[in-house]
Short mmCIF file of C-alpha atoms in Angstrom, two decimals:
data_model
loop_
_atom_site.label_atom_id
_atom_site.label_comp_id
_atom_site.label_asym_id
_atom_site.label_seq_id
_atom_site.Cartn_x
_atom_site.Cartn_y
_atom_site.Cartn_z
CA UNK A 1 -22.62 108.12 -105.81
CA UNK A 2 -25.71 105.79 -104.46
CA UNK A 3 -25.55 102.54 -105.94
CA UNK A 4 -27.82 99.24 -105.36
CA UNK A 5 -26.31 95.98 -105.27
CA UNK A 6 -28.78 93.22 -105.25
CA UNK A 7 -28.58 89.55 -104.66
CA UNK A 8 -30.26 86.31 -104.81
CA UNK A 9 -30.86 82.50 -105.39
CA UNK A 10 -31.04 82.52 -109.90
CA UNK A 11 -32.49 79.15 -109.87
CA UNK A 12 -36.02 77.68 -108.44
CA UNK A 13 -37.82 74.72 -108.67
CA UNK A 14 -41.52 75.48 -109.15
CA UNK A 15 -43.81 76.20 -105.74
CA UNK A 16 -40.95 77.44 -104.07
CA UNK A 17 -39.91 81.11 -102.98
CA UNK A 18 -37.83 83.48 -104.52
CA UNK A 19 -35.74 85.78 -102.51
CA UNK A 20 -33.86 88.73 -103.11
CA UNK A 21 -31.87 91.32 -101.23
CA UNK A 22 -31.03 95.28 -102.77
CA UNK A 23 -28.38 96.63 -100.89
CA UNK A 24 -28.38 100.55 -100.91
CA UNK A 25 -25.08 102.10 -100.95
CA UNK A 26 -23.62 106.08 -100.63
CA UNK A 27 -26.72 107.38 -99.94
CA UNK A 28 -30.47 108.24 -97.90
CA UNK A 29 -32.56 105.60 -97.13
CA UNK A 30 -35.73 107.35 -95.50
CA UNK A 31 -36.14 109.22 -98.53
CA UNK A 32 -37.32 107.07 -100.82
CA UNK A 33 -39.39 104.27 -102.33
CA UNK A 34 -37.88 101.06 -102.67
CA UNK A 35 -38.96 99.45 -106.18
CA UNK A 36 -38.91 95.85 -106.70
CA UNK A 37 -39.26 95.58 -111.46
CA UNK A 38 -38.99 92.08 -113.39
CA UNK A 39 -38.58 91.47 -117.23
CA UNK A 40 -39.41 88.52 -118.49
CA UNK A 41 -37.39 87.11 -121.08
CA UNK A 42 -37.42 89.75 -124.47
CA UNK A 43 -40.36 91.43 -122.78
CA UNK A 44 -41.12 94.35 -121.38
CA UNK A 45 -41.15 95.84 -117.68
CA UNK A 46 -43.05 94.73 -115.08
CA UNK A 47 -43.85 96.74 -111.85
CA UNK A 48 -43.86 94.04 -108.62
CA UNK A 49 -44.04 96.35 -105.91
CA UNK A 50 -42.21 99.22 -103.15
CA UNK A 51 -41.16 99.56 -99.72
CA UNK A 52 -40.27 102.77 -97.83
CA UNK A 53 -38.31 102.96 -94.90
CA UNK A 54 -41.13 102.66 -92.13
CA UNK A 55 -42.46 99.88 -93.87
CA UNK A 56 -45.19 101.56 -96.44
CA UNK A 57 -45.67 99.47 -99.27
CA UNK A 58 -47.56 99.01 -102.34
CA UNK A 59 -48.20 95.92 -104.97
CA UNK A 60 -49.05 95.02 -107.88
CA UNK A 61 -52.38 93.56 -107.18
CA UNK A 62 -52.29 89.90 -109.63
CA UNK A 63 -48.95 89.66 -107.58
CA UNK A 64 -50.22 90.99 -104.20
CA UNK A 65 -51.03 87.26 -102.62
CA UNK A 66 -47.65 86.01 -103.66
CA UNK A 67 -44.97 88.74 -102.92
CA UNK A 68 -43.68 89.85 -99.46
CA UNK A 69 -41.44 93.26 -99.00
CA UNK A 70 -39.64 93.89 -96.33
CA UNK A 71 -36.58 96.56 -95.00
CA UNK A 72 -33.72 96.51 -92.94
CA UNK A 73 -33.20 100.24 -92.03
CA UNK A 74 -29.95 98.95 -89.86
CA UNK A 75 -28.13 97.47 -93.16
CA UNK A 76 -29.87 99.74 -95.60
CA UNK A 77 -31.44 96.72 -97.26
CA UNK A 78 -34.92 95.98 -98.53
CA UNK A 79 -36.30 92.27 -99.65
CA UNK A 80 -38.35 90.59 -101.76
CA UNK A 81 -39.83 87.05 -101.39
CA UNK A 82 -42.51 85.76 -103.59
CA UNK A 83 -44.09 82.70 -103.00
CA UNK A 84 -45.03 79.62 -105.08
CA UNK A 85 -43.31 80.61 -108.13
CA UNK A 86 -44.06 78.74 -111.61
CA UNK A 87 -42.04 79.12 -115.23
CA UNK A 88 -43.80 82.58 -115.74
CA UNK A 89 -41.66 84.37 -112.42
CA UNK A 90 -38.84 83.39 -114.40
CA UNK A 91 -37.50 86.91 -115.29
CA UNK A 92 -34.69 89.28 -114.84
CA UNK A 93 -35.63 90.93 -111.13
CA UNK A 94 -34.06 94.56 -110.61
CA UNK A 95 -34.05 96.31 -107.57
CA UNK A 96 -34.32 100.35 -108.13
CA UNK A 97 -34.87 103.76 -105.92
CA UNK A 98 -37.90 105.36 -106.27
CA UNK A 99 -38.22 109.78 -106.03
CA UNK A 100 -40.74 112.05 -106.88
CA UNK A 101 -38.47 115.31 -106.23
CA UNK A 102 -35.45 115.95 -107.83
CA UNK A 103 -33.89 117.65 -105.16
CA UNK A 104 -33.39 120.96 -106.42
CA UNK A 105 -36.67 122.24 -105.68
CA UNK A 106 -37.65 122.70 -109.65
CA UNK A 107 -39.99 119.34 -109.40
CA UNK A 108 -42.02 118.07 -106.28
CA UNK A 109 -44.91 116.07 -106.31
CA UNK A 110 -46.76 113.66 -104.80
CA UNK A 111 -47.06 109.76 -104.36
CA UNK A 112 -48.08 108.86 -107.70
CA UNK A 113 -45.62 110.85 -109.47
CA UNK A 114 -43.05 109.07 -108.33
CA UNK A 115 -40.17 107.73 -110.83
CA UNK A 116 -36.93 104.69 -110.51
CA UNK A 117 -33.94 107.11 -111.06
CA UNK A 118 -31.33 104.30 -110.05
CA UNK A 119 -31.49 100.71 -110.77
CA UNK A 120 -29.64 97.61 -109.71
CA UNK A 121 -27.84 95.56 -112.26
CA UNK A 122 -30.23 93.08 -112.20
CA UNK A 123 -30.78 88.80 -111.19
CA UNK A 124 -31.89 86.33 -113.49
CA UNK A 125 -34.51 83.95 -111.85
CA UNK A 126 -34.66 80.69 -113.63
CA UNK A 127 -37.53 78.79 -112.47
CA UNK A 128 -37.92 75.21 -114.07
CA UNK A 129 -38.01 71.72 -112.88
CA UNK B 1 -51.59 94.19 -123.49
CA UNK B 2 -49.61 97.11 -121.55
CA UNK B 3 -51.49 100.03 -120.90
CA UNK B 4 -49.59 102.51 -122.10
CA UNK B 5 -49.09 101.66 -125.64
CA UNK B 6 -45.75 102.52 -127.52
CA UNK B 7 -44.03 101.38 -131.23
CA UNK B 8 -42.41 98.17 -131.07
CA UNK B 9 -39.91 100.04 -133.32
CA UNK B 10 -38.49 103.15 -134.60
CA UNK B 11 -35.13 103.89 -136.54
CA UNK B 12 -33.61 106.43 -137.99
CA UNK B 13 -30.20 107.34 -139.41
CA UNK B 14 -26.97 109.09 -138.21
CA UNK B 15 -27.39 113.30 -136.98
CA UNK B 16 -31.41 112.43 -137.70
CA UNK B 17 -34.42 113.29 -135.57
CA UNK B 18 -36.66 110.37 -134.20
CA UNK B 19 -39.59 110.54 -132.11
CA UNK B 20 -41.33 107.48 -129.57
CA UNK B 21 -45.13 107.71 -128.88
CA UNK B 22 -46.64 106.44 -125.57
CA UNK B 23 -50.68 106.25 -125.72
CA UNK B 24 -52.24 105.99 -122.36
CA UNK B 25 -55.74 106.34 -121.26
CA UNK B 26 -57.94 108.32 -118.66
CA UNK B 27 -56.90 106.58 -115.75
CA UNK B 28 -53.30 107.34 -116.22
CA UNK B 29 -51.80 110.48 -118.62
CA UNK B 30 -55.49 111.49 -119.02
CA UNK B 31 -55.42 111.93 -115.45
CA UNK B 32 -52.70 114.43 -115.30
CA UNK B 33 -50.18 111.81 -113.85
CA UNK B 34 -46.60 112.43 -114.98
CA UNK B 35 -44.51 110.07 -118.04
CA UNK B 36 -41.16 109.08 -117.39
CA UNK B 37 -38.71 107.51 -120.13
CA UNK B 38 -36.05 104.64 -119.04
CA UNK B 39 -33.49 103.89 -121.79
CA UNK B 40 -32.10 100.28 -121.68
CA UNK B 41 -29.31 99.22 -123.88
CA UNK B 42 -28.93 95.58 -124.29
CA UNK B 43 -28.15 93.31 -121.09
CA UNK B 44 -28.28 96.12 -118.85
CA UNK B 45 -30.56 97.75 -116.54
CA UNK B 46 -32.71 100.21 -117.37
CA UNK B 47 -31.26 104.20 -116.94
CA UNK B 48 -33.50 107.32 -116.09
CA UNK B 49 -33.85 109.60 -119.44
CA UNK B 50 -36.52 112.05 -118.57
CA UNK B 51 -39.03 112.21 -115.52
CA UNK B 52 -41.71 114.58 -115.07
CA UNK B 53 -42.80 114.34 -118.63
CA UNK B 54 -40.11 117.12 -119.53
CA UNK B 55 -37.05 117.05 -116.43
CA UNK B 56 -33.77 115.50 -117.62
CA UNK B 57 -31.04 114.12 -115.28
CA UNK B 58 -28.10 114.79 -114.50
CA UNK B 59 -25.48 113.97 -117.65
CA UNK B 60 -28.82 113.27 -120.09
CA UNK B 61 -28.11 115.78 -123.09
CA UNK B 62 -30.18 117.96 -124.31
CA UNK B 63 -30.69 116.45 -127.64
CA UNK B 64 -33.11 114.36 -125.54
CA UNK B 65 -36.34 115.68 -124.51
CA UNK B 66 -39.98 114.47 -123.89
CA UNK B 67 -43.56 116.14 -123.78
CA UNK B 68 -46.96 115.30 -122.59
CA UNK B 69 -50.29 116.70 -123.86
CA UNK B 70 -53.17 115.13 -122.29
CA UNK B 71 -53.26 111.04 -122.84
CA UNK B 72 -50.07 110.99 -124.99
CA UNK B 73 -46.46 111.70 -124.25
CA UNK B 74 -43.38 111.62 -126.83
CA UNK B 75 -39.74 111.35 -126.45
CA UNK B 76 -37.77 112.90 -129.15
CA UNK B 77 -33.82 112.40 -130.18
CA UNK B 78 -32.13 114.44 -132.54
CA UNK B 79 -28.75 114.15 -133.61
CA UNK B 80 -29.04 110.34 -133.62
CA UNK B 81 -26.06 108.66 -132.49
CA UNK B 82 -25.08 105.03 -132.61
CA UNK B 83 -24.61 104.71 -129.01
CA UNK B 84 -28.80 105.72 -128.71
CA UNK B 85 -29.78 102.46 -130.07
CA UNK B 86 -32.13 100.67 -127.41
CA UNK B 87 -35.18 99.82 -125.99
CA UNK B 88 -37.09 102.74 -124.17
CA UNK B 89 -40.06 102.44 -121.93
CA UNK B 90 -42.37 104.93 -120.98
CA UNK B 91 -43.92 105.06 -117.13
CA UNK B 92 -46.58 106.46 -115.20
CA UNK B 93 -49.14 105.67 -112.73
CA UNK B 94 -52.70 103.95 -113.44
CA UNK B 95 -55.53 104.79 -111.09
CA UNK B 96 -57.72 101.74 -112.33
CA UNK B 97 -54.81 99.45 -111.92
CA UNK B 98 -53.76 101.24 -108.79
CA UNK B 99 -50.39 100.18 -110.31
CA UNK B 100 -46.96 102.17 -111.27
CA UNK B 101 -47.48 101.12 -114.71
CA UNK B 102 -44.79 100.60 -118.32
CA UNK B 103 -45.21 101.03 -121.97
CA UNK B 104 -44.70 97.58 -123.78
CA UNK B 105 -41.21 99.40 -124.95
CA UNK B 106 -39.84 100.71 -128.57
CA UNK B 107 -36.53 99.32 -130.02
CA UNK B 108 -34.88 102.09 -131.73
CA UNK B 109 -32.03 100.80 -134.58
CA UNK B 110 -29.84 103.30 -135.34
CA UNK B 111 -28.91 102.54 -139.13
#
């Protein structure tokens, strides 16, 4: 049973950095895309950005000059820091596994197909003065 | 403004059918790029429901199903139980955006 446990500093003062750590547990690590999702509070989700094991990664581009990803392939960890962070970072940040094959062979496709099939539990970030 | 576009809210009652829309555009669904559904009950984190448009997980019953015809997709419940009341998102990818994008979500009350 793969689980992610992630972990992290829930309050910031504005202009500093937020940083997280997803722990992957009970399963691959090469395999996948390593998602990094906030909610704001009672809003929807937001898409931040992914890892893969060799480094690969992707952003959201109005968050692209802020955020840095990174992996430890020895712990089976991946990171998040995001700089300069104001009121509006302050969201629920999850950490989840990204796939696009379901490992039965019935659905296979490529990079932009791919979907968050397990999610960590989830850290509030407060940021306020 | 989230590019897919979904209900703020649906309900239904009890054993009932209900259906959630998710509207995209020609840079995402239009573009043949798959919709996945998340379910996420209050306080938690968000669970897998249905990827590939149509796939369900592992221990996701088959009262749940979704379907995609060209920039819309819909994710249908029948047999409405109180346990299904929640906020589901649609996802997919946007070209334009170059982003892994999420519908703005639909509350479903179960009443």
């Amino acid at each position: 049973q793969v689980q992610l446990q992630q972990w992290g500093a829930g309050l910031l003062k504005p202009s500093e950095t937020l940083s997280l750590t997803c722990a992957v547990y009970g399963g691959s690590f090469t395999d996948y895309y390593w998602i990094w999702i906030r909610q704001p509070p009672g809003k929807g989700l937001e898409w931040i950005g992914e890892i893969n094991h060799s480094g690969s990664t992707n952003f959201h581009r109005p968050l692209k000059s802020r955020v840095t990803l990174s992996v430890d392939t020895s712990k089976n960890q991946f990171s998040l820091k995001m700089s300069s962070v104001t009121a509006a970072d302050t969201a629920v940040y999850f950490c989840a596994r990204g796939r696009n094959s379901n490992g039965s062979g019935t659905y296979y496709k490529g990079y932009y197909f791919y979907y968050m099939d397990i999610w960590g539990e989830g850290t509030t970030v407060t940021v306020s003065s | 403004q989230s590019v897919l576009t979904q209900p703020p809210s649906v309900s239904g009652a009890p054993g009932q059918r209900v259906t959630i829309s998710c509207t995209g555009g020609s840079s995402n669904l239009g573009t043949g790029y798959d919709v996945h559904w998340y379910q996420q009950v209050a306080g938690t984190a968000p669970k897998l429901l249905i990827y590939g448009n149509n796939h369900r997980p592992s221990g996701v019953p088959d009262r749940i199903s979704g379907s995609k015809s060209g920039t819309s997709a819909s994710l249908a419940i029948s047999g409405l139980q109180a346990e299904d009341e929640a906020h589901y998102y649609c996802q997919s990818y946007d070209s334009l955006s170059g982003s892994r994008v999420f519908g703005g979500g639909t509350k479903l009350t179960v009443l």
